[in-house]
GROMACS .gro file of C-alpha atoms in nm:
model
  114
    1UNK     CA    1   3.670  -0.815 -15.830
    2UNK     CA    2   3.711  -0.993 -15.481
    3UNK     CA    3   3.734  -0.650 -15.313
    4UNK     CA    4   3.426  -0.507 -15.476
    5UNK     CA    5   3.253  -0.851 -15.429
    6UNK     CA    6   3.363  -0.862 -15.048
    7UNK     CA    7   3.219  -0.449 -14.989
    8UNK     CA    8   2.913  -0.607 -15.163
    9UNK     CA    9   2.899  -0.837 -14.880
   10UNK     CA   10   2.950  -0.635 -14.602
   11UNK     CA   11   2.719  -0.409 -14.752
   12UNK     CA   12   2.417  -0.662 -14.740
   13UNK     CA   13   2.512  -0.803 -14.420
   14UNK     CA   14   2.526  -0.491 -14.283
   15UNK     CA   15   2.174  -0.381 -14.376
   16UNK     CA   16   2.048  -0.685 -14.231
   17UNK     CA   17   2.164  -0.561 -13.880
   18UNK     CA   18   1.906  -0.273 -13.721
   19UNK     CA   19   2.097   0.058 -13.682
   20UNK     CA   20   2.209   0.173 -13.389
   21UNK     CA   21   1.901   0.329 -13.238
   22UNK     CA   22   1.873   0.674 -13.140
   23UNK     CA   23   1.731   0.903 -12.843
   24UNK     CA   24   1.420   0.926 -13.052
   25UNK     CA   25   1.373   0.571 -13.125
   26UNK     CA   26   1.122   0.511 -12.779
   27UNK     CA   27   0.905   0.752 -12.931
   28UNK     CA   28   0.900   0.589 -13.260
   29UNK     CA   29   0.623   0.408 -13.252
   30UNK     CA   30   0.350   0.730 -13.078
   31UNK     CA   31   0.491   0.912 -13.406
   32UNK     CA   32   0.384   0.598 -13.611
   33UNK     CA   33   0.067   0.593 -13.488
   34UNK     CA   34  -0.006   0.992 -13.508
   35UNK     CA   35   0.067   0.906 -13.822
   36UNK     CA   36  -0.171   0.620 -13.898
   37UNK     CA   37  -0.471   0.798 -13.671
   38UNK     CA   38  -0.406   1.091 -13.969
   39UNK     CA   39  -0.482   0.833 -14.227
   40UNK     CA   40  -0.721   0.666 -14.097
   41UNK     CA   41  -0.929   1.007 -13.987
   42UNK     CA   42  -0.886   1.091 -14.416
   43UNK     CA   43  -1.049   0.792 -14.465
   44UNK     CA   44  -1.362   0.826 -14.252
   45UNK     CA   45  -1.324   0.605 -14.027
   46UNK     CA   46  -1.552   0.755 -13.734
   47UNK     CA   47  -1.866   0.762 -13.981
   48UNK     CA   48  -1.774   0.440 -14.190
   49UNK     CA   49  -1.650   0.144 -13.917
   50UNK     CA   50  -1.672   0.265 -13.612
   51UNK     CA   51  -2.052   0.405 -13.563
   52UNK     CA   52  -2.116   0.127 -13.772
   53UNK     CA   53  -2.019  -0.097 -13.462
   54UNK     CA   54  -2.068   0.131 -13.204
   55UNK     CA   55  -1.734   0.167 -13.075
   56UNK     CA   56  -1.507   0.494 -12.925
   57UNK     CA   57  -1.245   0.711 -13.179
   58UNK     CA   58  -0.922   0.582 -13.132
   59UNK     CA   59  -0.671   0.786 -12.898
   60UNK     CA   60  -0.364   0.921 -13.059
   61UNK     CA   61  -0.165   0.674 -12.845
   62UNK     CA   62  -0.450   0.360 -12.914
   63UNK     CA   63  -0.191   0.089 -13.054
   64UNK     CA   64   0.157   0.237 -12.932
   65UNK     CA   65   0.074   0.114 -12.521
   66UNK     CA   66  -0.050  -0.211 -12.456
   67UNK     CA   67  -0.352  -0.081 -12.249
   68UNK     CA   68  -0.619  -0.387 -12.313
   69UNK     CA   69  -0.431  -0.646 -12.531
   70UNK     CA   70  -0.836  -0.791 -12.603
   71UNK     CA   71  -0.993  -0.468 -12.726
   72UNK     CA   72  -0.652  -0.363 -12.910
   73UNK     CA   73  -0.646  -0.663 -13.107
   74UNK     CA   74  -1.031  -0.665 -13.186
   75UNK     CA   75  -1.012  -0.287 -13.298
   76UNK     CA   76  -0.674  -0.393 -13.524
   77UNK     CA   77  -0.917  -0.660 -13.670
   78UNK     CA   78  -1.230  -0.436 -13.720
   79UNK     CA   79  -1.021  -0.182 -13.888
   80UNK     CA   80  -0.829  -0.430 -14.136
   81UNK     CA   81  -1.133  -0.593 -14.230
   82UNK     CA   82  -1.294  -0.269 -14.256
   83UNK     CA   83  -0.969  -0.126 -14.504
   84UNK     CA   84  -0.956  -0.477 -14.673
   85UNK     CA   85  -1.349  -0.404 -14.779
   86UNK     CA   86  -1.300  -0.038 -14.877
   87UNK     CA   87  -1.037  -0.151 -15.129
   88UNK     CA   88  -1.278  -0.312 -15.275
   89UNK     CA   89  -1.264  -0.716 -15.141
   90UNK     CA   90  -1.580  -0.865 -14.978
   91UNK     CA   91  -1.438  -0.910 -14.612
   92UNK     CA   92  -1.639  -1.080 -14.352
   93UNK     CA   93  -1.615  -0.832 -14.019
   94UNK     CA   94  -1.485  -1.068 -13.772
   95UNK     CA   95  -1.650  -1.106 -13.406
   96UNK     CA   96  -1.541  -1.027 -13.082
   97UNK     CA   97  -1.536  -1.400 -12.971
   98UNK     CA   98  -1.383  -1.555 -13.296
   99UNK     CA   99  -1.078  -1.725 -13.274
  100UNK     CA  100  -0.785  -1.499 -13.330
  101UNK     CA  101  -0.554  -1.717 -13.493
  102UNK     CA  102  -0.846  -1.766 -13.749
  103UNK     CA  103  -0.905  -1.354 -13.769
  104UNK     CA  104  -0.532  -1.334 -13.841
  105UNK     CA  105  -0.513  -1.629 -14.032
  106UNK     CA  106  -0.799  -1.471 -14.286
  107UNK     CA  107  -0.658  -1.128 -14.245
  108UNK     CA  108  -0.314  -1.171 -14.376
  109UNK     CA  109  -0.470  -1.402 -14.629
  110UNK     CA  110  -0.659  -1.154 -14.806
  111UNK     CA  111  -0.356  -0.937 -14.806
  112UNK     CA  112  -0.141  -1.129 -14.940
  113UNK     CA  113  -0.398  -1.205 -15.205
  114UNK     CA  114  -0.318  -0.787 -15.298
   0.00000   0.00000   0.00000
């Protein structure tokens, strides 16, 4: 029993630790957000949030290079608050100019209320 209960240990500290991280892993995160673009384009989001507020299609690349932290974080918000109303919550589309910590704060909030 100590043996098996000592592998059982190793075992979940071990999964705790990242894995190593391959030659790939740097282009991780363009792949992730191919990925999410593909979603996102199944969901109409040109016609439904963004001609709504006027705003460009998102580049395949958009949230995997930290081009304009500002507009980046502002486009993250439209688009959650957009998602968290198409599932079906009232969700107030946050402003430009509104606090982030607040934005977040009311984000995560609603999700958590999933």
């Amino acid at each position: 029993e100590e043996g098996a209960a000592a592998r059982r240990g190793e075992r979940e500290r071990s999964e705790e630790v990242p894995a190593e991280r391959g030659p790939g892993a740097a282009f991780h995160m363009f792949v992730l957000m191919e990925d999410l673009l593909d979603k996102l384009k199944l969901l109409n989001y040109e016609e439904e949030a963004l001609r709504r507020h006027n705003m460009r299609p998102l580049s395949r690349h958009y949230f995997a290079l930290p081009t304009n932290p500002g507009e980046q974080f502002f486009m993250f918000c439209t688009l959650a608050a957009w998602l968290i109303t198409k599932a079906g919550r009232p969700f107030e589309q946050p402003q430009e100019y509104d606090d982030p910590n607040a934005v977040i704060s009311n984000v995560l909030s609603e999700l958590r209320s999933f």
